[in-house]
Structures are given as C-alpha cells and as structure tokens.
Amino acid sequence: MKLATLRTASGSTTAALATGADSYLALPATDVGELLAQADWRAVVEGAAASKDQTVIAAADADLAPLLPRAGKVICCGLNYGDHIQEMGRELPEFPTLFAKYADTLVGAADAVEVHGSGRVDWEAELAVVVGSELFRADEEQAREAIAGYTVANDVSMRDWQNRTLQWFQGKAWDGTTPVGPVMLTADEAGKSFDVRGYVNGELVQEGNTSTLVFGPARLLSYISQFTTLRPGDLVLTGTPGGVGMGMTPPRFLKDGDVLTTEIDGIGRLENQFRIHAPVAATV
C-alpha cells in the first residue's frame, strides 16, 4: 500500500491511503507518523478501506504535505554510494557518516523551496526509510522487520555553509528545504532495490541503484539504534548517488526558479521549484 499525508481545507493534515492513480482515502490519523504510532496501523488502514463511510479525496485536489511532518528524528547518511564517494575524493568508509536534520526541514512533494542566505544550493536525490516500530540496539534482521516503508527525499545542501567547518550540520538543517514524499510504499510491497534519479529543469543529473549502497537500509537502522532509540515515524535518509553539483567541473548549483525533480520507480516523484534569494553576510 501507499500512504500519504495530505493538507486539508481547514489547514490541518490527515493521513491517507492512495487507492489508485486518481484518489486517496482519508484515514483516522492526522499524518502518517501518527498512524504508524498505532501498533495495529495496518488493521486501521484495512478497516478504513472496508468502511462504507469513506472520505475520498481526488488526486487532483490532494495537497501533499511532508510525509512525516512531526518526525521525532531525521537522520541522514552521507557518502553511501561508491560513485558519490569517489567524486568527493574520499575512501570507502568503515562506518556510516551520519548527521541529523529536524522536522522543520521537511517540505511536501510539490512545495516551493525558499532559500535565504546561501548561494551554493546543491541537490542530493535519496531513498528514505520510514521506521515502523521501536528499535534499540537491534541486529540487522530486527531492523529489517522494523521498516514500515520507503519514500523519496532530497537532501538539499547549502555547500557554502556546509564547507565552513568540518561539521556538516549547518549546511544541512535549513528550515523548509528537504522535500519528502509523495507517499510511503510499505515494505511488504517493495522490491530488493530502487532506481534513484534526480533532474534539474528536466535534465538528468543523478542516477543510481540502491543495491550499490555501502550501508543498506537495515544495516543503517541497526547501526543507528546502537546509540539512539528509533521510533515509529522516524526517518532515515540513505545517501545520494553520484552527480551532485559540487562534484561537477566546474561546480554547478541551483539558481532562482530552477525545478528540482527527484524520483524513485515504484514510489513516486518530488517536483519542487526553488526560490533562491541573495546570500547575506554570515553573523556569529
């Protein structure tokens, strides 16, 4: 099944089941994260689908919110595809390179992205993993069983800020700059790997398959769970394939008005226009 979080006319959000290419079925939860917090969430979805009292939302009228607008943890892995590691001039890592974002960074699948203060805005198309049950000090098999599903994300990076120090955080955690969605494909319907692609104004700039990840989804979740508890609705971004703007010769970055498209076969696509405002001088 495919689950989404939709904005409603009242300004709130609701979890929804995609029932085909043209409609969604509203579910009894405010968003996908709240739904997953219910131990019997699958039964809840199945019960709503079987109910005669259904609220159906046409896809044409659906306003896609960030899939997990209140994610407790958003953890990202950098340098996880062999080709991307090479274009960054680094060696294959022994351990995952991890950093965190906040729920404030997340935007919806078709939302405009406003950037104030960076002149080097880069793209990073990624598969993201949605946690479905609590994990702490889990082995890889336990982690695999705890995956609720998969979604599409773009770890948009402000390279000028990221490269100011050895720590990446300040170039990664900008409010309203990380598109996620449009849906979560449940793990039981997912294949063993995904093709990940990124486009700028329709030009293919990134393409990779998750089978080449150094640290796969279950291994990542197991590793993270050794030091912090993962809970239903948490989000883990698995890294980006080669083709980022900073790795090009000369480097290339998004411009005001550019459209960034991120797609994964079987899940869906993000299409976000960027509004990039003039950088400002740094303050401390």
XYZ file of N, CA and C in Angstrom:
852
model
N 0.841 -1.197 0.000
C 0.000 0.000 0.000
C 0.874 1.243 0.000
N 0.272 2.342 -0.405
C 0.966 3.622 -0.405
C 0.206 4.592 0.486
N 0.926 5.194 1.440
C 0.329 6.111 2.392
C 0.890 7.508 2.201
N 0.060 8.510 2.411
C 0.465 9.902 2.233
C -0.063 10.738 3.383
N 0.467 11.936 3.519
C -0.087 12.938 4.425
C -0.569 14.104 3.578
N -1.836 14.441 3.717
C -2.445 15.498 2.906
C -2.849 16.681 3.768
N -2.685 17.881 3.216
C -3.220 19.069 3.861
C -4.713 19.160 3.532
N -5.479 19.604 4.502
C -6.919 19.736 4.291
C -7.301 21.197 4.123
N -8.556 21.417 3.744
C -9.037 22.778 3.533
C -9.017 23.593 4.819
N -9.086 22.915 5.971
C -9.095 23.614 7.260
C -7.702 24.009 7.723
N -6.678 23.575 6.980
C -5.323 23.906 7.348
C -4.630 22.838 8.160
N -5.352 21.776 8.519
C -4.757 20.663 9.242
C -4.253 19.634 8.236
N -3.818 18.475 8.716
C -3.378 17.402 7.826
C -4.087 16.111 8.189
N -4.088 15.170 7.249
C -4.670 13.858 7.504
C -3.857 12.792 6.785
N -3.748 11.640 7.408
C -3.133 10.503 6.727
C -4.104 9.991 5.679
N -3.571 9.422 4.605
C -4.435 8.952 3.523
C -3.817 7.742 2.845
N -4.684 6.893 2.328
C -4.277 5.731 1.561
C -4.483 6.035 0.089
N -3.430 5.874 -0.716
C -3.567 6.037 -2.162
C -4.309 4.822 -2.699
N -5.472 5.058 -3.281
C -6.307 3.947 -3.751
C -6.227 3.774 -5.265
N -5.289 4.414 -5.887
C -5.107 4.344 -7.335
C -4.433 5.610 -7.791
N -4.399 5.814 -9.090
C -3.730 6.986 -9.627
C -4.549 8.258 -9.446
N -5.817 8.109 -9.098
C -6.682 9.284 -9.115
C -7.368 9.604 -7.804
N -7.054 8.896 -6.707
C -7.772 9.190 -5.475
C -7.014 8.725 -4.233
N -7.387 9.344 -3.094
C -6.881 8.976 -1.778
C -8.065 8.744 -0.854
N -7.868 7.874 0.117
C -8.864 7.602 1.137
C -8.356 8.137 2.464
N -9.109 9.056 3.074
C -8.696 9.643 4.343
C -8.705 8.589 5.438
N -7.697 8.643 6.324
C -7.547 7.679 7.406
C -7.677 8.377 8.761
N -7.995 7.633 9.818
C -8.190 8.237 11.149
C -6.874 8.534 11.867
N -6.090 9.435 11.294
C -4.843 9.904 11.898
C -4.488 11.221 11.233
N -3.799 12.095 11.949
C -3.501 13.408 11.383
C -2.371 13.366 10.363
N -1.513 12.337 10.438
C -0.430 12.203 9.464
C 0.088 10.772 9.522
N 0.980 10.419 8.615
C 1.474 9.045 8.543
C 2.231 8.665 9.808
N 2.962 9.595 10.395
C 3.676 9.302 11.628
C 2.742 8.924 12.761
N 1.657 9.668 12.911
C 0.678 9.344 13.956
C 0.042 7.986 13.690
N -0.207 7.685 12.431
C -0.774 6.379 12.066
C 0.181 5.257 12.475
N 1.467 5.405 12.154
C 2.433 4.355 12.439
C 2.645 4.157 13.935
N 2.334 5.152 14.732
C 2.481 5.028 16.182
C 1.462 4.065 16.770
N 0.439 3.724 15.998
C -0.556 2.747 16.437
C -0.037 1.344 16.091
N 0.071 0.482 17.085
C 0.637 -0.848 16.875
C -0.116 -1.626 15.808
N -1.411 -1.381 15.693
C -2.249 -2.095 14.715
C -2.544 -1.242 13.487
N -1.555 -0.425 13.044
C -1.833 0.547 11.985
C -2.299 -0.103 10.695
N -1.790 -1.300 10.398
C -2.249 -1.985 9.179
C -3.733 -2.317 9.269
N -4.166 -2.784 10.425
C -5.583 -3.101 10.611
C -6.439 -1.840 10.520
N -5.886 -0.729 11.025
C -6.607 0.548 10.934
C -6.833 0.928 9.475
N -5.793 0.795 8.657
C -5.908 1.118 7.240
C -6.905 0.186 6.557
N -6.789 -1.098 6.835
C -7.688 -2.068 6.205
C -9.136 -1.837 6.624
N -9.336 -1.469 7.895
C -10.686 -1.184 8.369
C -11.276 0.040 7.697
N -10.471 1.067 7.522
C -10.950 2.274 6.851
C -11.276 1.987 5.394
N -10.469 1.164 4.743
C -10.705 0.845 3.339
C -11.983 0.043 3.157
N -12.327 -0.760 4.177
C -13.524 -1.596 4.077
C -14.791 -0.872 4.519
N -14.616 0.284 5.162
C -15.764 1.017 5.697
C -16.628 1.596 4.576
N -17.903 1.653 4.853
C -18.825 2.268 3.895
C -18.832 3.791 4.034
N -18.339 4.259 5.174
C -18.317 5.699 5.431
C -16.917 6.228 5.116
N -16.606 6.348 3.846
C -15.281 6.726 3.402
C -15.240 8.177 2.932
N -14.156 8.863 3.255
C -13.916 10.191 2.705
C -12.863 10.046 1.612
N -13.280 10.252 0.381
C -12.384 10.082 -0.756
C -11.939 11.456 -1.248
N -10.645 11.594 -1.486
C -10.067 12.852 -1.961
C -9.478 12.612 -3.340
N -9.945 13.352 -4.319
C -9.413 13.202 -5.674
C -7.951 13.628 -5.712
N -7.142 12.890 -6.454
C -5.720 13.215 -6.549
C -5.505 14.635 -7.045
N -6.375 15.093 -7.923
C -6.253 16.447 -8.459
C -6.457 17.505 -7.377
N -7.157 17.136 -6.307
C -7.426 18.069 -5.219
C -6.503 17.846 -4.023
N -5.645 16.848 -4.099
C -4.792 16.495 -2.962
C -3.623 17.461 -2.851
N -3.419 17.991 -1.654
C -2.289 18.871 -1.366
C -1.325 18.077 -0.492
N -0.239 17.616 -1.095
C 0.691 16.718 -0.413
C 1.560 17.469 0.591
N 1.389 17.128 1.860
C 2.212 17.689 2.923
C 3.477 16.848 3.061
N 4.453 17.299 3.852
C 5.567 16.398 4.160
C 5.011 15.098 4.729
N 5.552 13.972 4.314
C 5.029 12.673 4.722
C 4.979 12.530 6.234
N 6.033 12.993 6.915
C 6.161 12.845 8.374
C 6.419 14.221 8.990
N 5.406 15.074 9.048
C 5.634 16.472 9.453
C 6.117 16.634 10.880
N 5.947 15.598 11.710
C 6.385 15.693 13.111
C 7.388 14.594 13.448
N 8.188 14.212 12.480
C 9.176 13.154 12.721
C 10.032 13.489 13.938
N 10.156 12.532 14.860
C 10.965 12.771 16.049
C 12.441 12.832 15.731
N 12.874 12.015 14.772
C 14.267 12.007 14.351
C 14.317 11.958 12.827
N 15.191 12.769 12.265
C 15.513 12.715 10.838
C 17.030 12.552 10.768
N 17.467 11.343 10.443
C 18.894 11.025 10.442
C 19.322 10.690 9.019
N 20.444 11.248 8.602
C 20.892 11.118 7.213
C 22.274 10.473 7.163
N 22.494 9.721 6.097
C 23.797 9.105 5.867
C 24.436 9.768 4.653
N 25.638 10.269 4.830
C 26.377 10.838 3.709
C 27.373 9.841 3.161
N 27.785 10.039 1.916
C 28.846 9.226 1.312
C 28.536 7.735 1.425
N 27.400 7.322 0.833
C 26.969 5.931 0.956
C 26.883 5.200 -0.372
N 27.071 5.904 -1.497
C 27.164 5.267 -2.813
C 28.616 5.331 -3.266
N 29.120 4.228 -3.805
C 30.513 4.193 -4.223
C 30.884 5.304 -5.186
N 30.009 5.599 -6.177
C 30.358 6.619 -7.170
C 30.384 8.013 -6.553
N 29.483 8.273 -5.612
C 29.460 9.583 -4.964
C 30.687 9.749 -4.069
N 31.089 8.696 -3.407
C 32.289 8.748 -2.573
C 33.505 9.103 -3.425
N 33.581 8.485 -4.605
C 34.710 8.746 -5.494
C 34.719 10.182 -6.001
N 33.527 10.721 -6.362
C 33.502 12.085 -6.888
C 33.819 13.122 -5.807
N 33.657 12.727 -4.542
C 34.025 13.601 -3.432
C 35.477 13.395 -3.018
N 36.190 12.461 -3.701
C 37.604 12.245 -3.441
C 37.897 11.571 -2.124
N 37.024 10.650 -1.693
C 37.189 10.006 -0.407
C 37.318 8.487 -0.555
N 37.746 7.833 0.519
C 37.846 6.382 0.565
C 36.524 5.792 1.046
N 36.274 4.507 0.704
C 35.085 3.838 1.218
C 35.129 3.822 2.738
N 34.031 4.193 3.388
C 34.048 4.328 4.845
C 33.916 2.983 5.570
N 34.504 2.934 6.746
C 34.331 1.756 7.603
C 33.017 1.827 8.360
N 32.596 3.044 8.686
C 31.358 3.271 9.416
C 30.540 4.334 8.681
N 29.225 4.345 8.860
C 28.401 5.361 8.204
C 28.738 6.772 8.686
N 28.704 7.724 7.747
C 28.845 9.141 8.084
C 27.445 9.695 8.309
N 27.121 10.050 9.542
C 25.756 10.417 9.904
C 25.655 11.874 10.332
N 24.510 12.460 10.046
C 24.187 13.793 10.551
C 22.675 13.859 10.705
N 22.200 14.878 11.375
C 20.768 14.968 11.681
C 20.146 16.226 11.082
N 18.871 16.119 10.818
C 18.036 17.258 10.476
C 16.918 17.325 11.511
N 16.039 18.302 11.341
C 14.857 18.409 12.183
C 13.607 18.291 11.318
N 12.480 18.048 11.960
C 11.213 18.002 11.223
C 10.952 19.328 10.509
N 11.481 20.428 11.049
C 11.290 21.743 10.432
C 11.889 21.819 9.025
N 12.829 20.929 8.703
C 13.459 20.986 7.384
C 12.556 20.418 6.294
N 11.530 19.649 6.654
C 10.776 18.870 5.679
C 9.695 19.689 4.980
N 9.574 19.477 3.672
C 8.503 20.082 2.879
C 7.855 19.000 2.020
N 6.718 19.347 1.413
C 5.947 18.382 0.640
C 6.477 18.171 -0.769
N 5.856 17.213 -1.434
C 6.341 16.739 -2.731
C 6.274 17.788 -3.830
N 5.382 18.759 -3.707
C 5.249 19.783 -4.742
C 5.442 21.190 -4.196
N 5.913 21.294 -2.961
C 6.081 22.608 -2.340
C 7.248 23.383 -2.954
N 7.096 24.687 -3.020
C 8.226 25.544 -3.377
C 9.213 25.559 -2.221
N 10.490 25.684 -2.545
C 11.539 25.715 -1.532
C 12.163 27.107 -1.527
N 12.068 27.777 -0.399
C 12.619 29.118 -0.243
C 13.983 29.029 0.442
N 14.986 29.629 -0.175
C 16.333 29.622 0.402
C 16.799 31.060 0.582
N 17.086 31.422 1.798
C 17.607 32.747 2.110
C 19.001 32.588 2.700
N 20.016 33.132 2.040
C 21.321 33.172 2.658
C 22.356 32.193 2.144
N 22.049 31.451 1.083
C 23.046 30.553 0.506
C 23.107 30.755 -1.001
N 24.314 30.777 -1.526
C 24.495 30.910 -2.964
C 24.980 29.629 -3.623
N 25.080 28.536 -2.831
C 25.561 27.251 -3.371
C 24.611 26.145 -2.935
N 23.439 26.151 -3.531
C 22.379 25.202 -3.175
C 22.504 23.981 -4.080
N 22.732 22.827 -3.480
C 23.024 21.604 -4.224
C 21.907 20.581 -4.011
N 21.850 19.620 -4.920
C 20.816 18.576 -4.899
C 21.406 17.240 -4.465
N 20.580 16.414 -3.810
C 21.002 15.072 -3.399
C 19.772 14.163 -3.358
N 19.479 13.497 -4.478
C 18.338 12.590 -4.573
C 18.583 11.361 -3.704
N 17.572 10.954 -2.922
C 17.792 9.868 -1.978
C 16.548 9.005 -1.750
N 16.810 7.730 -1.438
C 15.804 6.853 -0.854
C 15.787 7.102 0.640
N 14.593 7.233 1.221
C 14.469 7.394 2.661
C 13.676 6.223 3.237
N 14.039 5.832 4.451
C 13.423 4.699 5.139
C 12.566 5.228 6.278
N 11.341 4.709 6.383
C 10.423 5.100 7.449
C 10.388 3.994 8.494
N 10.660 4.358 9.738
C 10.673 3.394 10.831
C 9.237 3.093 11.256
N 8.961 1.793 11.485
C 7.606 1.391 11.834
C 7.433 0.857 13.240
N 8.521 0.523 13.921
C 8.434 0.057 15.298
C 9.716 0.419 16.032
N 9.658 0.429 17.363
C 10.787 0.900 18.153
C 12.001 -0.009 18.003
N 13.162 0.617 17.883
C 14.416 -0.110 17.743
C 15.442 0.452 18.714
N 16.070 -0.412 19.478
C 17.200 -0.007 20.307
C 18.163 -1.184 20.416
N 19.401 -0.956 20.012
C 20.432 -1.992 19.996
C 19.952 -3.231 19.235
N 19.385 -2.968 18.069
C 18.811 -4.031 17.252
C 19.852 -4.640 16.335
N 19.687 -5.926 16.022
C 20.527 -6.510 14.990
C 19.910 -6.202 13.630
N 20.592 -6.624 12.570
C 20.159 -6.232 11.233
C 18.803 -6.828 10.865
N 18.527 -8.052 11.292
C 17.244 -8.666 10.977
C 16.108 -7.965 11.720
N 16.331 -7.626 12.969
C 15.313 -6.879 13.713
C 15.059 -5.528 13.065
N 16.124 -4.893 12.589
C 15.979 -3.598 11.922
C 15.176 -3.739 10.638
N 15.452 -4.789 9.890
C 14.725 -5.006 8.640
C 13.227 -5.176 8.911
N 12.883 -5.911 9.963
C 11.477 -6.141 10.304
C 10.796 -4.866 10.793
N 11.576 -3.902 11.250
C 11.012 -2.656 11.786
C 10.792 -1.592 10.716
N 11.168 -1.872 9.473
C 10.963 -0.886 8.404
C 9.493 -0.879 7.991
N 8.838 0.255 8.174
C 7.446 0.376 7.749
C 7.354 0.536 6.235
N 8.302 1.282 5.658
C 8.260 1.504 4.224
C 9.340 2.459 3.761
N 9.181 2.887 2.516
C 10.208 3.694 1.850
C 9.554 4.889 1.172
N 10.297 5.978 1.085
C 9.801 7.170 0.416
C 10.945 7.864 -0.319
N 10.619 8.962 -0.984
C 11.570 9.730 -1.779
C 11.949 10.985 -1.004
N 13.232 11.346 -1.047
C 13.678 12.564 -0.377
C 14.780 13.228 -1.191
N 15.011 14.497 -0.916
C 16.167 15.181 -1.483
C 16.847 15.961 -0.370
N 18.076 15.546 -0.057
C 18.862 16.176 1.000
C 19.531 17.431 0.446
N 18.721 18.435 0.178
C 19.229 19.687 -0.383
C 20.271 20.271 0.574
N 21.426 20.644 0.016
C 22.563 21.054 0.844
C 23.056 22.439 0.467
N 23.344 23.237 1.479
C 23.898 24.571 1.275
C 25.419 24.437 1.389
N 26.097 24.231 0.256
C 27.506 23.851 0.288
C 28.403 24.941 0.865
N 28.052 26.212 0.652
C 28.884 27.281 1.201
C 28.878 27.233 2.731
N 27.739 26.940 3.317
C 27.651 26.809 4.769
C 28.235 25.476 5.234
N 27.972 24.411 4.501
C 28.482 23.097 4.884
C 30.009 23.081 4.966
N 30.649 23.784 4.037
C 32.107 23.734 3.951
C 32.823 24.752 4.829
N 32.069 25.472 5.637
C 32.719 26.424 6.547
C 33.508 25.705 7.653
N 33.049 24.515 8.010
C 33.708 23.747 9.074
C 33.738 22.285 8.664
N 34.372 21.451 9.481
C 34.391 20.013 9.221
C 33.054 19.357 9.540
N 32.218 20.029 10.330
C 30.892 19.507 10.667
C 29.882 19.986 9.624
N 29.065 19.071 9.118
C 28.151 19.379 8.021
C 26.833 20.027 8.456
N 26.508 19.949 9.743
C 25.177 20.272 10.226
C 24.633 21.591 9.688
N 25.445 22.654 9.729
C 24.938 23.975 9.371
C 24.608 24.110 7.890
N 25.078 23.185 7.061
C 24.712 23.226 5.654
C 23.587 22.291 5.288
N 23.053 21.579 6.277
C 22.068 20.529 6.015
C 20.702 20.752 6.657
N 20.654 21.498 7.736
C 19.435 21.542 8.548
C 18.642 22.833 8.384
N 18.594 23.350 7.167
C 17.865 24.594 6.913
C 16.350 24.331 6.879
N 15.608 25.184 7.548
C 14.148 25.034 7.584
C 13.564 24.999 6.174
N 12.613 24.109 5.974
C 11.818 24.082 4.741
C 12.586 23.820 3.468
N 13.636 22.973 3.524
C 14.445 22.764 2.323
C 14.628 21.288 1.946
N 13.974 20.370 2.650
C 14.155 18.949 2.372
C 12.826 18.336 1.921
N 12.603 18.196 0.614
C 11.353 17.596 0.139
C 11.301 16.104 0.480
N 10.124 15.649 0.923
C 9.904 14.233 1.237
C 8.494 13.838 0.801
N 8.385 12.672 0.160
C 7.078 12.176 -0.274
C 7.213 11.470 -1.612
N 6.223 11.455 -2.473
C 4.861 11.890 -2.163
C 4.116 10.922 -1.256
N 4.595 9.656 -1.228
C 3.940 8.609 -0.447
C 5.003 7.741 0.220
N 4.557 6.919 1.156
C 5.372 5.833 1.684
C 4.874 4.534 1.085
N 5.757 3.828 0.405
C 5.459 2.492 -0.094
C 5.775 1.507 1.015
N 4.790 0.719 1.439
C 5.032 -0.198 2.546
C 6.064 -1.255 2.164
N 6.821 -1.681 3.174
C 7.956 -2.575 2.936
C 7.536 -3.889 2.295
N 6.323 -4.366 2.597
C 5.887 -5.645 2.053
C 5.667 -5.594 0.548
N 5.546 -4.404 -0.015
C 5.334 -4.274 -1.461
C 6.582 -3.784 -2.188
N 7.667 -3.572 -1.441
C 8.897 -3.050 -2.044
C 9.769 -4.179 -2.569
N 10.514 -3.887 -3.620
C 11.493 -4.828 -4.129
C 12.774 -4.771 -3.317
N 13.806 -5.450 -3.801
C 15.069 -5.509 -3.073
C 15.933 -4.273 -3.298
N 15.661 -3.514 -4.362
C 16.444 -2.310 -4.628
C 15.589 -1.309 -5.388
N 16.078 -0.073 -5.450
C 15.348 1.012 -6.099
C 16.282 1.792 -7.019
N 15.744 2.244 -8.147
C 16.452 3.187 -9.004
C 16.117 4.596 -8.537
N 17.155 5.385 -8.262
C 17.002 6.750 -7.759
C 17.510 7.718 -8.821
N 16.714 8.715 -9.169
C 17.116 9.680 -10.187
C 16.813 11.106 -9.738
N 17.663 12.024 -10.185
C 17.443 13.440 -9.924
C 17.591 14.245 -11.197
N 16.748 15.259 -11.376
C 16.751 16.110 -12.563
C 16.750 17.573 -12.136
N 17.405 18.399 -12.907
C 17.325 19.848 -12.739
C 16.757 20.415 -14.030
N 15.583 21.033 -13.942
C 14.885 21.566 -15.120
C 14.747 20.509 -16.224
N 14.481 19.281 -15.826
C 14.268 18.190 -16.781
C 15.528 17.483 -17.228
N 16.703 17.992 -16.876
C 17.970 17.364 -17.257
C 18.377 16.337 -16.206
N 18.615 15.108 -16.625
C 19.045 14.072 -15.699
C 20.445 14.383 -15.190
N 20.588 14.530 -13.871
C 21.895 14.827 -13.291
C 22.366 13.732 -12.334
N 21.441 12.923 -11.838
C 21.795 11.853 -10.915
C 21.049 10.578 -11.265
N 21.723 9.455 -11.143
C 21.067 8.163 -11.347
C 21.883 7.096 -10.620
N 21.223 6.284 -9.830
C 21.902 5.224 -9.111
C 20.908 4.184 -8.642
N 21.410 3.037 -8.239
C 20.561 1.971 -7.715
C 20.997 1.664 -6.286
N 20.028 1.488 -5.415
C 20.339 1.303 -4.001
C 21.059 -0.013 -3.719
N 21.146 -0.901 -4.693
C 21.917 -2.132 -4.498
C 23.401 -1.837 -4.313
N 23.837 -0.632 -4.706
C 25.252 -0.266 -4.582
C 25.547 0.530 -3.306
N 24.573 0.656 -2.411
C 24.817 1.331 -1.145
C 25.885 0.589 -0.341
N 26.770 1.328 0.267
C 27.766 0.709 1.151
C 27.063 0.158 2.392
N 26.149 0.951 2.940
C 25.361 0.547 4.106
C 23.890 0.561 3.702
N 23.282 -0.628 3.568
C 21.889 -0.728 3.171
C 20.948 -0.291 4.275
N 19.635 -0.181 3.970
C 18.667 0.332 4.951
C 18.676 -0.391 6.294
N 18.608 -1.723 6.291
C 18.559 -2.444 7.565
C 19.853 -2.274 8.350
N 20.972 -2.288 7.650
C 22.266 -2.115 8.328
C 22.369 -0.726 8.935
N 21.870 0.279 8.215
C 21.882 1.642 8.748
C 21.037 1.749 10.011
N 19.813 1.222 9.956
C 18.933 1.317 11.120
C 19.523 0.580 12.317
N 20.102 -0.589 12.075
C 20.726 -1.339 13.158
C 21.862 -0.524 13.780
N 22.704 0.059 12.947
C 23.840 0.835 13.443
C 23.364 2.035 14.264
N 22.403 2.776 13.725
C 21.895 3.963 14.426
C 21.292 3.571 15.770
N 20.599 2.442 15.793
C 19.914 2.017 17.016
C 20.872 1.627 18.130
N 22.152 1.498 17.830
C 23.116 1.174 18.880
C 23.337 2.349 19.819
N 23.050 3.573 19.344
C 23.300 4.736 20.204
C 22.078 5.612 20.445
N 20.998 5.440 19.670
C 19.785 6.205 19.918
C 18.573 5.370 19.540
N 17.498 5.543 20.266
C 16.284 4.773 20.006
C 15.558 5.329 18.791
N 15.243 4.455 17.853
C 14.416 4.827 16.715
C 12.979 4.428 17.009
N 12.036 5.311 16.642
C 10.626 5.081 16.961
C 9.770 5.216 15.713
N 8.544 4.706 15.756
C 7.653 4.806 14.597
C 7.523 6.246 14.101
N 7.682 6.409 12.802
C 7.589 7.739 12.212
C 8.909 8.448 12.079
N 10.000 7.871 12.604
C 11.320 8.445 12.367
C 11.730 8.184 10.920
N 12.629 9.015 10.425
C 13.003 8.979 9.011
C 14.522 8.891 8.889
N 14.987 7.974 8.026
C 16.423 7.818 7.784
C 16.692 7.942 6.296
N 17.462 8.961 5.900
C 17.864 9.152 4.503
C 19.145 8.372 4.252
N 19.174 7.615 3.150
C 20.232 6.617 2.968
C 21.431 7.089 2.165
N 21.437 8.315 1.682
C 22.575 8.792 0.911
C 22.229 9.014 -0.548
N 23.116 9.667 -1.270
C 22.829 10.064 -2.651
C 23.844 9.478 -3.621
N 23.408 9.129 -4.836
C 24.355 8.658 -5.861
C 25.164 9.811 -6.439
N 26.112 9.480 -7.321
C 26.930 10.497 -7.955
C 26.106 11.455 -8.796
N 26.707 12.613 -9.096
C 26.040 13.592 -9.935
C 25.631 14.857 -9.223
N 26.077 15.030 -7.968
C 25.739 16.271 -7.264
C 26.479 17.441 -7.900
N 25.934 18.634 -7.712
C 26.510 19.809 -8.352
C 27.926 20.116 -7.906
N 28.226 19.892 -6.629
C 29.554 20.205 -6.113
C 30.623 19.315 -6.736
N 30.217 18.132 -7.236
C 31.181 17.221 -7.833
C 31.431 17.464 -9.307
N 30.712 18.416 -9.908
C 30.873 18.698 -11.328
C 32.070 19.616 -11.575
N 32.558 19.625 -12.816
C 33.659 20.505 -13.212
C 33.192 21.415 -14.345
N 33.011 22.716 -14.086
C 33.099 23.360 -12.775
C 31.874 23.028 -11.924
N 31.920 23.291 -10.620
C 30.756 23.030 -9.769
C 29.524 23.785 -10.269
N 28.380 23.188 -10.067
C 27.114 23.758 -10.538
C 26.113 23.731 -9.392
N 25.339 24.817 -9.268
C 24.383 24.901 -8.174
C 23.040 25.399 -8.694
N 21.998 25.203 -7.890
C 20.663 25.622 -8.285
C 20.574 27.144 -8.350
N 19.755 27.614 -9.305
C 19.510 29.044 -9.473
C 18.051 29.342 -9.159
N 17.777 30.604 -8.904
C 16.404 31.016 -8.625
C 15.494 30.607 -9.781
N 14.403 29.904 -9.461
C 13.442 29.466 -10.461
C 13.658 28.058 -10.965
N 14.801 27.444 -10.658
C 15.056 26.077 -11.103
C 14.051 25.107 -10.478
N 13.753 24.041 -11.218
C 12.862 22.991 -10.733
C 13.683 21.725 -10.521
N 13.647 21.229 -9.301
C 14.357 20.008 -8.930
C 13.360 18.862 -8.864
N 13.605 17.827 -9.642
C 12.738 16.645 -9.662
C 13.516 15.459 -9.113
N 12.900 14.735 -8.198
C 13.508 13.559 -7.585
C 12.526 12.417 -7.744
N 12.967 11.285 -8.307
C 12.016 10.193 -8.496
C 12.644 8.843 -8.202
N 11.801 7.955 -7.705
C 12.175 6.571 -7.460
C 11.061 5.700 -8.022
N 11.437 4.818 -8.940
C 10.445 3.937 -9.556
C 9.707 3.152 -8.478
N 8.392 3.082 -8.625
C 7.581 2.324 -7.695
C 7.098 3.120 -6.507
N 7.712 4.278 -6.252
C 7.273 5.116 -5.128
C 6.642 6.398 -5.643
N 7.384 7.168 -6.432
C 6.817 8.401 -6.962
C 7.878 9.456 -7.176
N 7.427 10.698 -7.310
C 8.358 11.788 -7.612
C 8.046 13.029 -6.800
N 9.097 13.774 -6.571
C 9.009 15.110 -5.995
C 9.311 16.110 -7.097
N 8.631 17.223 -7.106
C 8.909 18.273 -8.083
C 8.798 19.615 -7.376
N 9.943 20.228 -7.104
C 9.993 21.417 -6.256
C 10.719 22.555 -6.952
N 10.040 23.694 -7.035
C 10.687 24.884 -7.592
C 11.430 25.623 -6.484
N 12.621 26.120 -6.828
C 13.460 26.806 -5.848
C 13.398 28.308 -6.034
N 13.240 28.983 -4.922
C 13.275 30.444 -4.886
C 14.474 30.824 -4.030
N 15.533 31.207 -4.708
C 16.808 31.436 -4.039
C 17.077 32.929 -3.958
N 17.152 33.409 -2.750
C 17.339 34.828 -2.501
C 18.809 35.127 -2.250
N 19.212 36.352 -2.450
C 20.622 36.734 -2.374
C 21.233 36.342 -1.031
N 22.430 35.768 -1.067
C 23.109 35.432 0.196
C 23.353 36.687 1.024
N 23.427 36.475 2.325
C 23.726 37.566 3.237
C 25.026 37.248 3.955
N 25.652 38.261 4.491
C 26.904 38.063 5.220
C 26.666 37.231 6.466
N 27.612 36.336 6.771
C 27.478 35.480 7.947
C 27.615 36.302 9.215
N 26.884 35.926 10.255
C 26.995 36.557 11.551
C 27.266 35.484 12.592
N 27.957 35.832 13.636
C 28.261 34.902 14.723
C 27.986 35.553 16.059
